[in-house]
Amino acid sequence: MTATSPAVAVITGGASGLGKAIALQLAEQSMQLVIADINAEIGRETQAELEQLGATVAFVEADVSQAEQVKHYVDVALERFGRIDYFVNNAGISGPGTPFADNSVEQIDAVLDTNLRGALYGLKFVLDAMLKQGSGSIVNMSSSAGLVGIEGVGVYSATKHGLTGITKTLAVEYAARGIRINAVAPGATETPMVAAYREMHPDIVARNEAAIPQQRFGTPGEVAKTVCFLLLGSVPHINGVTLPIDGGYTAQ
Ligand SMILES: NC(=O)c1ccc[n+]([C@@H]2O[C@H](COP(=O)([O-])OP(=O)(O)OC[C@H]3O[C@@H](n4cnc5c(N)ncnc54)[C@H](O)[C@@H]3O)[C@@H](O)[C@H]2O)c1
């Protein structure tokens, strides 16, 4: 990055929900954005919305569970903008919301493939680029379910604990090479994912909400603000943490 070239941020799952909220806040910082998402229709709508705000945006249709598609969105970022300063490893799915043993093998694989395999592929290819640059900052999207057990989300919880683990390890491995890696652990936050989950399991969602000390779900803006705080490094000594944004839920 030079004084004349804005920083470059790559956001997976940036078409909707938390990823979109993060993209909107990064656009306010005049960044060049790459949004990688499996949903091309809403991805292009989000791209247009960001461009109307004056942002420079590349949208890449990509399924993060496919290594070659992950390499492709990284290649597009490098070809179009020359570097990757910031990576928000956000794409994820919730799974069926049933007790663990009720999951089919296919349901287990689907959540593992997107949330963990996809996130690890992203880290691998983005780190290849950041290590060549000698700089970069990454935020992984974990969850309250990456810190404690929550009913109905066993496979999801395994993937989010995995992200908490890889965040610590990579922070240790790459700190001396100019790269910081943190994670956020939102509690339930009002996005399309939670709206769909509420439709399927209103009882579980109501119990979760009642169990939050602040008695409300989070907002996408609150999560985006926290991601930007860690990503942009206003306190650069923060490294390897998974920061809860959950109204006190995991403090209990
Ligand atoms: N909303 C919450 O309560 C909450 C809480 C904690 C963590 N999270 C995590 O935040 C992230 C975003 O969730 P959200 O609530 O914004 O959900 P969302 O469904 O609104 O957005 C997820 C985005 O990821 C994309 N996506 C899904 N599978 C993909 C794949 N294989 N490849 C590429 N893109 C894919 C979707 O198209 C969508 O745009 C997820 O990792 C989720 O686990 C959400």
PDB file of C-alpha atoms and ligand atoms in Angstrom:
ATOM      1  CA  MET A   1       0.000   0.000   0.000  1.00  0.00           C
ATOM      2  CA  THR A   2       1.322   3.462  -0.852  1.00  0.00           C
ATOM      3  CA  ALA A   3       0.049   6.889   0.140  1.00  0.00           C
ATOM      4  CA  THR A   4      -1.934   6.942  -3.107  1.00  0.00           C
ATOM      5  CA  SER A   5      -3.343   3.397  -3.108  1.00  0.00           C
ATOM      6  CA  PRO A   6      -6.150   2.618  -0.673  1.00  0.00           C
ATOM      7  CA  ALA A   7      -5.890  -0.550   1.407  1.00  0.00           C
ATOM      8  CA  VAL A   8      -7.462  -3.763   0.117  1.00  0.00           C
ATOM      9  CA  ALA A   9      -9.873  -5.890   2.164  1.00  0.00           C
ATOM     10  CA  VAL A  10     -11.260  -9.318   1.231  1.00  0.00           C
ATOM     11  CA  ILE A  11     -14.515 -10.406   2.905  1.00  0.00           C
ATOM     12  CA  THR A  12     -15.986 -13.864   2.480  1.00  0.00           C
ATOM     13  CA  GLY A  13     -19.745 -14.169   2.841  1.00  0.00           C
ATOM     14  CA  GLY A  14     -19.823 -10.426   2.261  1.00  0.00           C
ATOM     15  CA  ALA A  15     -23.066 -10.406   0.311  1.00  0.00           C
ATOM     16  CA  SER A  16     -25.352 -10.551   3.336  1.00  0.00           C
ATOM     17  CA  GLY A  17     -25.687 -10.223   7.101  1.00  0.00           C
ATOM     18  CA  LEU A  18     -22.527  -9.614   9.116  1.00  0.00           C
ATOM     19  CA  GLY A  19     -20.218  -9.723   6.082  1.00  0.00           C
ATOM     20  CA  LYS A  20     -22.234  -7.006   4.381  1.00  0.00           C
ATOM     21  CA  ALA A  21     -22.306  -4.872   7.538  1.00  0.00           C
ATOM     22  CA  ILE A  22     -18.506  -5.198   7.752  1.00  0.00           C
ATOM     23  CA  ALA A  23     -18.127  -4.288   4.065  1.00  0.00           C
ATOM     24  CA  LEU A  24     -20.265  -1.178   4.612  1.00  0.00           C
ATOM     25  CA  GLN A  25     -18.061  -0.036   7.518  1.00  0.00           C
ATOM     26  CA  LEU A  26     -14.836  -0.761   5.598  1.00  0.00           C
ATOM     27  CA  ALA A  27     -16.215   1.200   2.623  1.00  0.00           C
ATOM     28  CA  GLU A  28     -16.431   4.212   4.946  1.00  0.00           C
ATOM     29  CA  GLN A  29     -12.644   3.859   5.361  1.00  0.00           C
ATOM     30  CA  SER A  30     -12.281   4.239   1.550  1.00  0.00           C
ATOM     31  CA  MET A  31     -10.962   0.706   1.118  1.00  0.00           C
ATOM     32  CA  GLN A  32     -10.901  -1.339  -2.048  1.00  0.00           C
ATOM     33  CA  LEU A  33     -13.104  -4.343  -1.355  1.00  0.00           C
ATOM     34  CA  VAL A  34     -13.285  -7.888  -2.656  1.00  0.00           C
ATOM     35  CA  ILE A  35     -16.470  -9.726  -1.725  1.00  0.00           C
ATOM     36  CA  ALA A  36     -16.443 -13.492  -2.198  1.00  0.00           C
ATOM     37  CA  ASP A  37     -19.806 -15.186  -1.794  1.00  0.00           C
ATOM     38  CA  ILE A  38     -21.633 -18.263  -3.049  1.00  0.00           C
ATOM     39  CA  ASN A  39     -24.778 -16.214  -3.739  1.00  0.00           C
ATOM     40  CA  ALA A  40     -24.109 -14.215  -6.892  1.00  0.00           C
ATOM     41  CA  GLU A  41     -27.524 -12.542  -6.940  1.00  0.00           C
ATOM     42  CA  ILE A  42     -27.310 -10.858  -3.543  1.00  0.00           C
ATOM     43  CA  GLY A  43     -23.551 -10.478  -3.998  1.00  0.00           C
ATOM     44  CA  ARG A  44     -24.057  -8.276  -7.040  1.00  0.00           C
ATOM     45  CA  GLU A  45     -26.790  -6.295  -5.256  1.00  0.00           C
ATOM     46  CA  THR A  46     -24.413  -5.657  -2.363  1.00  0.00           C
ATOM     47  CA  GLN A  47     -21.646  -4.699  -4.782  1.00  0.00           C
ATOM     48  CA  ALA A  48     -23.970  -2.142  -6.423  1.00  0.00           C
ATOM     49  CA  GLU A  49     -25.022  -0.759  -3.030  1.00  0.00           C
ATOM     50  CA  LEU A  50     -21.380  -0.317  -1.977  1.00  0.00           C
ATOM     51  CA  GLU A  51     -20.450   1.261  -5.309  1.00  0.00           C
ATOM     52  CA  GLN A  52     -23.279   3.763  -4.898  1.00  0.00           C
ATOM     53  CA  LEU A  53     -21.555   4.810  -1.686  1.00  0.00           C
ATOM     54  CA  GLY A  54     -18.363   5.435  -3.674  1.00  0.00           C
ATOM     55  CA  ALA A  55     -16.508   2.198  -2.867  1.00  0.00           C
ATOM     56  CA  THR A  56     -14.387   0.252  -5.358  1.00  0.00           C
ATOM     57  CA  VAL A  57     -15.646  -3.342  -5.202  1.00  0.00           C
ATOM     58  CA  ALA A  58     -14.865  -6.615  -6.942  1.00  0.00           C
ATOM     59  CA  PHE A  59     -17.463  -9.347  -6.457  1.00  0.00           C
ATOM     60  CA  VAL A  60     -16.305 -12.948  -6.916  1.00  0.00           C
ATOM     61  CA  GLU A  61     -18.794 -15.791  -6.945  1.00  0.00           C
ATOM     62  CA  ALA A  62     -17.086 -18.477  -4.866  1.00  0.00           C
ATOM     63  CA  ASP A  63     -17.955 -21.477  -2.740  1.00  0.00           C
ATOM     64  CA  VAL A  64     -15.399 -21.293   0.077  1.00  0.00           C
ATOM     65  CA  SER A  65     -15.514 -25.059   0.583  1.00  0.00           C
ATOM     66  CA  GLN A  66     -13.819 -25.527  -2.814  1.00  0.00           C
ATOM     67  CA  ALA A  67     -10.066 -24.900  -2.647  1.00  0.00           C
ATOM     68  CA  GLU A  68      -9.739 -23.806  -6.275  1.00  0.00           C
ATOM     69  CA  GLN A  69     -12.552 -21.270  -5.830  1.00  0.00           C
ATOM     70  CA  VAL A  70     -10.811 -19.889  -2.743  1.00  0.00           C
ATOM     71  CA  LYS A  71      -7.542 -19.579  -4.648  1.00  0.00           C
ATOM     72  CA  HIS A  72      -9.528 -17.829  -7.388  1.00  0.00           C
ATOM     73  CA  TYR A  73     -10.938 -15.085  -5.133  1.00  0.00           C
ATOM     74  CA  VAL A  74      -7.451 -14.510  -3.737  1.00  0.00           C
ATOM     75  CA  ASP A  75      -6.038 -14.363  -7.284  1.00  0.00           C
ATOM     76  CA  VAL A  76      -8.742 -11.873  -8.322  1.00  0.00           C
ATOM     77  CA  ALA A  77      -7.854  -9.637  -5.367  1.00  0.00           C
ATOM     78  CA  LEU A  78      -4.155  -9.734  -6.259  1.00  0.00           C
ATOM     79  CA  GLU A  79      -4.698  -9.233  -9.992  1.00  0.00           C
ATOM     80  CA  ARG A  80      -7.158  -6.394  -9.526  1.00  0.00           C
ATOM     81  CA  PHE A  81      -5.634  -4.576  -6.532  1.00  0.00           C
ATOM     82  CA  GLY A  82      -2.086  -5.968  -6.179  1.00  0.00           C
ATOM     83  CA  ARG A  83      -2.219  -6.948  -2.509  1.00  0.00           C
ATOM     84  CA  ILE A  84      -4.439  -8.013   0.416  1.00  0.00           C
ATOM     85  CA  ASP A  85      -4.090  -5.906   3.539  1.00  0.00           C
ATOM     86  CA  TYR A  86      -7.128  -7.190   5.411  1.00  0.00           C
ATOM     87  CA  PHE A  87      -9.015 -10.476   5.390  1.00  0.00           C
ATOM     88  CA  VAL A  88     -12.390 -11.070   7.051  1.00  0.00           C
ATOM     89  CA  ASN A  89     -12.921 -14.840   7.088  1.00  0.00           C
ATOM     90  CA  ASN A  90     -16.656 -14.695   7.617  1.00  0.00           C
ATOM     91  CA  ALA A  91     -18.660 -17.073   5.378  1.00  0.00           C
ATOM     92  CA  GLY A  92     -20.603 -19.611   7.383  1.00  0.00           C
ATOM     93  CA  ILE A  93     -23.807 -21.608   7.697  1.00  0.00           C
ATOM     94  CA  SER A  94     -25.666 -22.675  10.825  1.00  0.00           C
ATOM     95  CA  GLY A  95     -26.727 -26.257  10.128  1.00  0.00           C
ATOM     96  CA  PRO A  96     -30.066 -27.877  10.943  1.00  0.00           C
ATOM     97  CA  GLY A  97     -30.324 -26.937  14.638  1.00  0.00           C
ATOM     98  CA  THR A  98     -31.071 -30.456  15.824  1.00  0.00           C
ATOM     99  CA  PRO A  99     -29.376 -32.518  18.557  1.00  0.00           C
ATOM    100  CA  PHE A 100     -26.030 -33.812  17.284  1.00  0.00           C
ATOM    101  CA  ALA A 101     -26.964 -37.473  16.760  1.00  0.00           C
ATOM    102  CA  ASP A 102     -29.919 -36.440  14.568  1.00  0.00           C
ATOM    103  CA  ASN A 103     -27.555 -34.947  11.965  1.00  0.00           C
ATOM    104  CA  SER A 104     -27.047 -36.919   8.760  1.00  0.00           C
ATOM    105  CA  VAL A 105     -23.489 -37.415   7.536  1.00  0.00           C
ATOM    106  CA  GLU A 106     -24.303 -34.962   4.720  1.00  0.00           C
ATOM    107  CA  GLN A 107     -25.450 -32.322   7.225  1.00  0.00           C
ATOM    108  CA  ILE A 108     -22.253 -32.768   9.242  1.00  0.00           C
ATOM    109  CA  ASP A 109     -20.110 -32.451   6.113  1.00  0.00           C
ATOM    110  CA  ALA A 110     -21.936 -29.355   4.857  1.00  0.00           C
ATOM    111  CA  VAL A 111     -21.253 -27.360   8.028  1.00  0.00           C
ATOM    112  CA  LEU A 112     -17.674 -28.622   8.332  1.00  0.00           C
ATOM    113  CA  ASP A 113     -16.958 -27.882   4.675  1.00  0.00           C
ATOM    114  CA  THR A 114     -18.153 -24.273   4.673  1.00  0.00           C
ATOM    115  CA  ASN A 115     -17.307 -23.148   8.198  1.00  0.00           C
ATOM    116  CA  LEU A 116     -14.006 -24.906   8.848  1.00  0.00           C
ATOM    117  CA  ARG A 117     -12.535 -26.258   5.614  1.00  0.00           C
ATOM    118  CA  GLY A 118     -13.551 -23.044   3.801  1.00  0.00           C
ATOM    119  CA  ALA A 119     -12.069 -20.842   6.505  1.00  0.00           C
ATOM    120  CA  LEU A 120      -8.808 -22.823   6.567  1.00  0.00           C
ATOM    121  CA  TYR A 121      -8.473 -22.640   2.775  1.00  0.00           C
ATOM    122  CA  GLY A 122      -8.997 -18.878   2.979  1.00  0.00           C
ATOM    123  CA  LEU A 123      -6.293 -18.545   5.632  1.00  0.00           C
ATOM    124  CA  LYS A 124      -3.875 -20.667   3.610  1.00  0.00           C
ATOM    125  CA  PHE A 125      -4.159 -18.708   0.346  1.00  0.00           C
ATOM    126  CA  VAL A 126      -4.458 -15.262   1.934  1.00  0.00           C
ATOM    127  CA  LEU A 127      -1.453 -15.943   4.181  1.00  0.00           C
ATOM    128  CA  ASP A 128       0.590 -16.942   1.115  1.00  0.00           C
ATOM    129  CA  ALA A 129      -0.018 -13.404  -0.197  1.00  0.00           C
ATOM    130  CA  MET A 130       0.382 -11.597   3.138  1.00  0.00           C
ATOM    131  CA  LEU A 131       3.654 -13.391   3.915  1.00  0.00           C
ATOM    132  CA  LYS A 132       5.091 -12.187   0.590  1.00  0.00           C
ATOM    133  CA  GLN A 133       4.037  -8.633   1.500  1.00  0.00           C
ATOM    134  CA  GLY A 134       5.316  -8.987   5.077  1.00  0.00           C
ATOM    135  CA  SER A 135       2.117  -7.462   6.477  1.00  0.00           C
ATOM    136  CA  GLY A 136      -1.574  -8.108   6.956  1.00  0.00           C
ATOM    137  CA  SER A 137      -4.397  -8.426   9.438  1.00  0.00           C
ATOM    138  CA  ILE A 138      -7.049 -11.130   9.636  1.00  0.00           C
ATOM    139  CA  VAL A 139     -10.279 -11.512  11.598  1.00  0.00           C
ATOM    140  CA  ASN A 140     -11.919 -14.938  11.745  1.00  0.00           C
ATOM    141  CA  MET A 141     -15.658 -15.162  12.403  1.00  0.00           C
ATOM    142  CA  SER A 142     -16.111 -17.466  15.376  1.00  0.00           C
ATOM    143  CA  SER A 143     -19.213 -17.395  17.611  1.00  0.00           C
ATOM    144  CA  SER A 144     -20.403 -17.783  21.191  1.00  0.00           C
ATOM    145  CA  ALA A 145     -20.667 -21.401  20.077  1.00  0.00           C
ATOM    146  CA  GLY A 146     -16.880 -21.288  19.579  1.00  0.00           C
ATOM    147  CA  LEU A 147     -16.448 -20.587  23.298  1.00  0.00           C
ATOM    148  CA  VAL A 148     -19.196 -22.540  25.080  1.00  0.00           C
ATOM    149  CA  GLY A 149     -21.690 -25.314  24.344  1.00  0.00           C
ATOM    150  CA  ILE A 150     -25.099 -24.286  22.966  1.00  0.00           C
ATOM    151  CA  GLU A 151     -27.915 -26.767  22.321  1.00  0.00           C
ATOM    152  CA  GLY A 152     -28.701 -27.733  18.748  1.00  0.00           C
ATOM    153  CA  VAL A 153     -25.493 -26.498  17.137  1.00  0.00           C
ATOM    154  CA  GLY A 154     -22.956 -29.251  17.844  1.00  0.00           C
ATOM    155  CA  VAL A 155     -21.267 -29.376  14.431  1.00  0.00           C
ATOM    156  CA  TYR A 156     -21.379 -25.591  14.106  1.00  0.00           C
ATOM    157  CA  SER A 157     -19.852 -25.350  17.573  1.00  0.00           C
ATOM    158  CA  ALA A 158     -17.049 -27.730  16.572  1.00  0.00           C
ATOM    159  CA  THR A 159     -16.221 -25.547  13.556  1.00  0.00           C
ATOM    160  CA  LYS A 160     -16.291 -22.331  15.580  1.00  0.00           C
ATOM    161  CA  HIS A 161     -14.089 -23.821  18.324  1.00  0.00           C
ATOM    162  CA  GLY A 162     -11.787 -24.793  15.449  1.00  0.00           C
ATOM    163  CA  LEU A 163     -11.602 -21.156  14.343  1.00  0.00           C
ATOM    164  CA  THR A 164     -10.814 -20.047  17.887  1.00  0.00           C
ATOM    165  CA  GLY A 165      -7.972 -22.591  17.905  1.00  0.00           C
ATOM    166  CA  ILE A 166      -6.462 -21.704  14.538  1.00  0.00           C
ATOM    167  CA  THR A 167      -6.623 -18.015  15.459  1.00  0.00           C
ATOM    168  CA  LYS A 168      -4.338 -18.611  18.463  1.00  0.00           C
ATOM    169  CA  THR A 169      -1.920 -20.818  16.546  1.00  0.00           C
ATOM    170  CA  LEU A 170      -1.542 -18.500  13.561  1.00  0.00           C
ATOM    171  CA  ALA A 171      -1.074 -15.471  15.812  1.00  0.00           C
ATOM    172  CA  VAL A 172       1.840 -17.301  17.414  1.00  0.00           C
ATOM    173  CA  GLU A 173       3.276 -18.527  14.104  1.00  0.00           C
ATOM    174  CA  TYR A 174       3.112 -15.277  12.134  1.00  0.00           C
ATOM    175  CA  ALA A 175       3.397 -12.382  14.592  1.00  0.00           C
ATOM    176  CA  ALA A 176       7.096 -11.969  13.873  1.00  0.00           C
ATOM    177  CA  ARG A 177       6.348 -11.775  10.147  1.00  0.00           C
ATOM    178  CA  GLY A 178       4.079  -8.744  10.435  1.00  0.00           C
ATOM    179  CA  ILE A 179       0.695 -10.456  10.460  1.00  0.00           C
ATOM    180  CA  ARG A 180      -1.967 -10.246  13.175  1.00  0.00           C
ATOM    181  CA  ILE A 181      -4.801 -12.753  13.469  1.00  0.00           C
ATOM    182  CA  ASN A 182      -7.772 -12.282  15.780  1.00  0.00           C
ATOM    183  CA  ALA A 183     -11.338 -13.567  15.917  1.00  0.00           C
ATOM    184  CA  VAL A 184     -14.706 -12.329  17.071  1.00  0.00           C
ATOM    185  CA  ALA A 185     -17.326 -14.427  18.826  1.00  0.00           C
ATOM    186  CA  PRO A 186     -20.736 -12.836  18.308  1.00  0.00           C
ATOM    187  CA  GLY A 187     -23.720 -14.108  20.219  1.00  0.00           C
ATOM    188  CA  ALA A 188     -26.973 -14.359  18.286  1.00  0.00           C
ATOM    189  CA  THR A 189     -27.152 -11.296  16.037  1.00  0.00           C
ATOM    190  CA  GLU A 190     -30.107 -10.156  13.936  1.00  0.00           C
ATOM    191  CA  THR A 191     -29.139 -11.316  10.405  1.00  0.00           C
ATOM    192  CA  PRO A 192     -30.876 -13.422   7.739  1.00  0.00           C
ATOM    193  CA  MET A 193     -29.160 -16.499   9.267  1.00  0.00           C
ATOM    194  CA  VAL A 194     -30.812 -15.935  12.640  1.00  0.00           C
ATOM    195  CA  ALA A 195     -34.146 -15.051  11.008  1.00  0.00           C
ATOM    196  CA  ALA A 196     -34.098 -18.427   9.210  1.00  0.00           C
ATOM    197  CA  TYR A 197     -33.058 -20.213  12.412  1.00  0.00           C
ATOM    198  CA  ARG A 198     -35.893 -18.490  14.344  1.00  0.00           C
ATOM    199  CA  GLU A 199     -38.371 -19.815  11.766  1.00  0.00           C
ATOM    200  CA  MET A 200     -37.070 -23.378  12.284  1.00  0.00           C
ATOM    201  CA  HIS A 201     -36.581 -23.300  16.059  1.00  0.00           C
ATOM    202  CA  PRO A 202     -38.514 -20.437  17.711  1.00  0.00           C
ATOM    203  CA  ASP A 203     -38.289 -22.196  21.105  1.00  0.00           C
ATOM    204  CA  ILE A 204     -34.481 -22.447  21.060  1.00  0.00           C
ATOM    205  CA  VAL A 205     -34.096 -18.850  19.865  1.00  0.00           C
ATOM    206  CA  ALA A 206     -36.444 -17.569  22.596  1.00  0.00           C
ATOM    207  CA  ARG A 207     -34.489 -19.504  25.269  1.00  0.00           C
ATOM    208  CA  ASN A 208     -31.183 -18.145  23.908  1.00  0.00           C
ATOM    209  CA  GLU A 209     -32.446 -14.571  24.006  1.00  0.00           C
ATOM    210  CA  ALA A 210     -33.736 -14.930  27.569  1.00  0.00           C
ATOM    211  CA  ALA A 211     -30.319 -16.286  28.650  1.00  0.00           C
ATOM    212  CA  ILE A 212     -28.453 -13.146  27.553  1.00  0.00           C
ATOM    213  CA  PRO A 213     -27.703 -10.868  30.525  1.00  0.00           C
ATOM    214  CA  GLN A 214     -28.438  -7.800  28.361  1.00  0.00           C
ATOM    215  CA  GLN A 215     -31.715  -9.497  27.257  1.00  0.00           C
ATOM    216  CA  ARG A 216     -31.315  -8.786  23.545  1.00  0.00           C
ATOM    217  CA  PHE A 217     -29.572 -10.064  20.447  1.00  0.00           C
ATOM    218  CA  GLY A 218     -26.720  -8.088  18.957  1.00  0.00           C
ATOM    219  CA  THR A 219     -26.887  -5.922  15.852  1.00  0.00           C
ATOM    220  CA  PRO A 220     -24.770  -6.415  12.707  1.00  0.00           C
ATOM    221  CA  GLY A 221     -23.399  -2.896  13.225  1.00  0.00           C
ATOM    222  CA  GLU A 222     -22.041  -3.844  16.669  1.00  0.00           C
ATOM    223  CA  VAL A 223     -20.248  -6.875  15.229  1.00  0.00           C
ATOM    224  CA  ALA A 224     -18.924  -4.891  12.244  1.00  0.00           C
ATOM    225  CA  LYS A 225     -17.535  -2.177  14.524  1.00  0.00           C
ATOM    226  CA  THR A 226     -15.688  -4.779  16.599  1.00  0.00           C
ATOM    227  CA  VAL A 227     -14.310  -6.531  13.507  1.00  0.00           C
ATOM    228  CA  CYS A 228     -13.038  -3.192  12.149  1.00  0.00           C
ATOM    229  CA  PHE A 229     -11.445  -2.351  15.511  1.00  0.00           C
ATOM    230  CA  LEU A 230      -9.449  -5.617  15.505  1.00  0.00           C
ATOM    231  CA  LEU A 231      -8.775  -5.634  11.766  1.00  0.00           C
ATOM    232  CA  LEU A 232      -7.483  -2.088  11.434  1.00  0.00           C
ATOM    233  CA  GLY A 233      -5.219  -2.433  14.467  1.00  0.00           C
ATOM    234  CA  SER A 234      -5.877   0.751  16.409  1.00  0.00           C
ATOM    235  CA  VAL A 235      -4.368  -1.318  19.245  1.00  0.00           C
ATOM    236  CA  PRO A 236      -1.810  -3.367  17.290  1.00  0.00           C
ATOM    237  CA  HIS A 237      -0.656  -5.329  20.325  1.00  0.00           C
ATOM    238  CA  ILE A 238      -3.966  -7.254  20.358  1.00  0.00           C
ATOM    239  CA  ASN A 239      -3.178 -10.571  18.683  1.00  0.00           C
ATOM    240  CA  GLY A 240      -4.608 -14.092  18.899  1.00  0.00           C
ATOM    241  CA  VAL A 241      -7.752 -13.147  20.832  1.00  0.00           C
ATOM    242  CA  THR A 242     -11.329 -14.242  20.252  1.00  0.00           C
ATOM    243  CA  LEU A 243     -13.399 -11.293  21.392  1.00  0.00           C
ATOM    244  CA  PRO A 244     -17.009 -11.969  22.471  1.00  0.00           C
ATOM    245  CA  ILE A 245     -19.789  -9.569  21.373  1.00  0.00           C
ATOM    246  CA  ASP A 246     -22.657 -11.209  23.179  1.00  0.00           C
ATOM    247  CA  GLY A 247     -24.270  -9.008  25.843  1.00  0.00           C
ATOM    248  CA  GLY A 248     -22.500 -11.028  28.559  1.00  0.00           C
ATOM    249  CA  TYR A 249     -23.735 -14.458  27.410  1.00  0.00           C
ATOM    250  CA  THR A 250     -20.370 -16.256  27.643  1.00  0.00           C
ATOM    251  CA  ALA A 251     -19.376 -14.406  30.822  1.00  0.00           C
ATOM    252  CA  GLN A 252     -21.853 -16.505  32.839  1.00  0.00           C
TER     253      GLN A 252
HETATM  254  N1  LIG B   1     -25.912 -14.057  12.999  1.00  0.00           N
HETATM  255  C1  LIG B   1     -25.452 -14.603  14.112  1.00  0.00           C
HETATM  256  O1  LIG B   1     -26.149 -14.693  15.116  1.00  0.00           O
HETATM  257  C2  LIG B   1     -24.036 -15.096  14.188  1.00  0.00           C
HETATM  258  C3  LIG B   1     -23.472 -15.284  15.454  1.00  0.00           C
HETATM  259  C4  LIG B   1     -22.158 -15.722  15.534  1.00  0.00           C
HETATM  260  C5  LIG B   1     -21.440 -15.981  14.390  1.00  0.00           C
HETATM  261  N2  LIG B   1     -22.028 -15.808  13.177  1.00  0.00           N
HETATM  262  C6  LIG B   1     -21.224 -16.102  12.005  1.00  0.00           C
HETATM  263  O2  LIG B   1     -21.162 -14.965  11.180  1.00  0.00           O
HETATM  264  C7  LIG B   1     -20.973 -15.377   9.819  1.00  0.00           C
HETATM  265  C8  LIG B   1     -21.990 -14.679   8.942  1.00  0.00           C
HETATM  266  O3  LIG B   1     -23.283 -15.087   9.355  1.00  0.00           O
HETATM  267  P1  LIG B   1     -24.588 -14.202   9.100  1.00  0.00           P
HETATM  268  O4  LIG B   1     -25.409 -14.268  10.308  1.00  0.00           O
HETATM  269  O5  LIG B   1     -24.217 -12.894   8.516  1.00  0.00           O
HETATM  270  O6  LIG B   1     -25.303 -15.153   8.015  1.00  0.00           O
HETATM  271  P2  LIG B   1     -25.924 -14.803   6.590  1.00  0.00           P
HETATM  272  O7  LIG B   1     -26.579 -16.084   6.173  1.00  0.00           O
HETATM  273  O8  LIG B   1     -26.724 -13.561   6.629  1.00  0.00           O
HETATM  274  O9  LIG B   1     -24.635 -14.534   5.708  1.00  0.00           O
HETATM  275  C9  LIG B   1     -23.726 -15.555   5.380  1.00  0.00           C
HETATM  276  C10 LIG B   1     -23.157 -15.251   4.018  1.00  0.00           C
HETATM  277  O10 LIG B   1     -22.234 -16.307   3.707  1.00  0.00           O
HETATM  278  C11 LIG B   1     -22.507 -16.771   2.391  1.00  0.00           C
HETATM  279  N3  LIG B   1     -22.112 -18.179   2.280  1.00  0.00           N
HETATM  280  C12 LIG B   1     -22.700 -19.259   2.838  1.00  0.00           C
HETATM  281  N4  LIG B   1     -22.060 -20.372   2.458  1.00  0.00           N
HETATM  282  C13 LIG B   1     -21.041 -19.989   1.657  1.00  0.00           C
HETATM  283  C14 LIG B   1     -20.027 -20.685   0.950  1.00  0.00           C
HETATM  284  N5  LIG B   1     -19.929 -22.025   0.978  1.00  0.00           N
HETATM  285  N6  LIG B   1     -19.148 -19.967   0.212  1.00  0.00           N
HETATM  286  C15 LIG B   1     -19.234 -18.609   0.160  1.00  0.00           C
HETATM  287  N7  LIG B   1     -20.174 -17.895   0.787  1.00  0.00           N
HETATM  288  C16 LIG B   1     -21.075 -18.585   1.535  1.00  0.00           C
HETATM  289  C17 LIG B   1     -24.006 -16.579   2.202  1.00  0.00           C
HETATM  290  O11 LIG B   1     -24.367 -16.556   0.835  1.00  0.00           O
HETATM  291  C18 LIG B   1     -24.229 -15.253   2.913  1.00  0.00           C
HETATM  292  O12 LIG B   1     -24.022 -14.144   2.057  1.00  0.00           O
HETATM  293  C19 LIG B   1     -21.074 -16.897   9.825  1.00  0.00           C
HETATM  294  O13 LIG B   1     -19.765 -17.456   9.861  1.00  0.00           O
HETATM  295  C20 LIG B   1     -21.797 -17.187  11.113  1.00  0.00           C
HETATM  296  O14 LIG B   1     -21.491 -18.472  11.612  1.00  0.00           O
HETATM  297  C21 LIG B   1     -23.301 -15.356  13.050  1.00  0.00           C
END
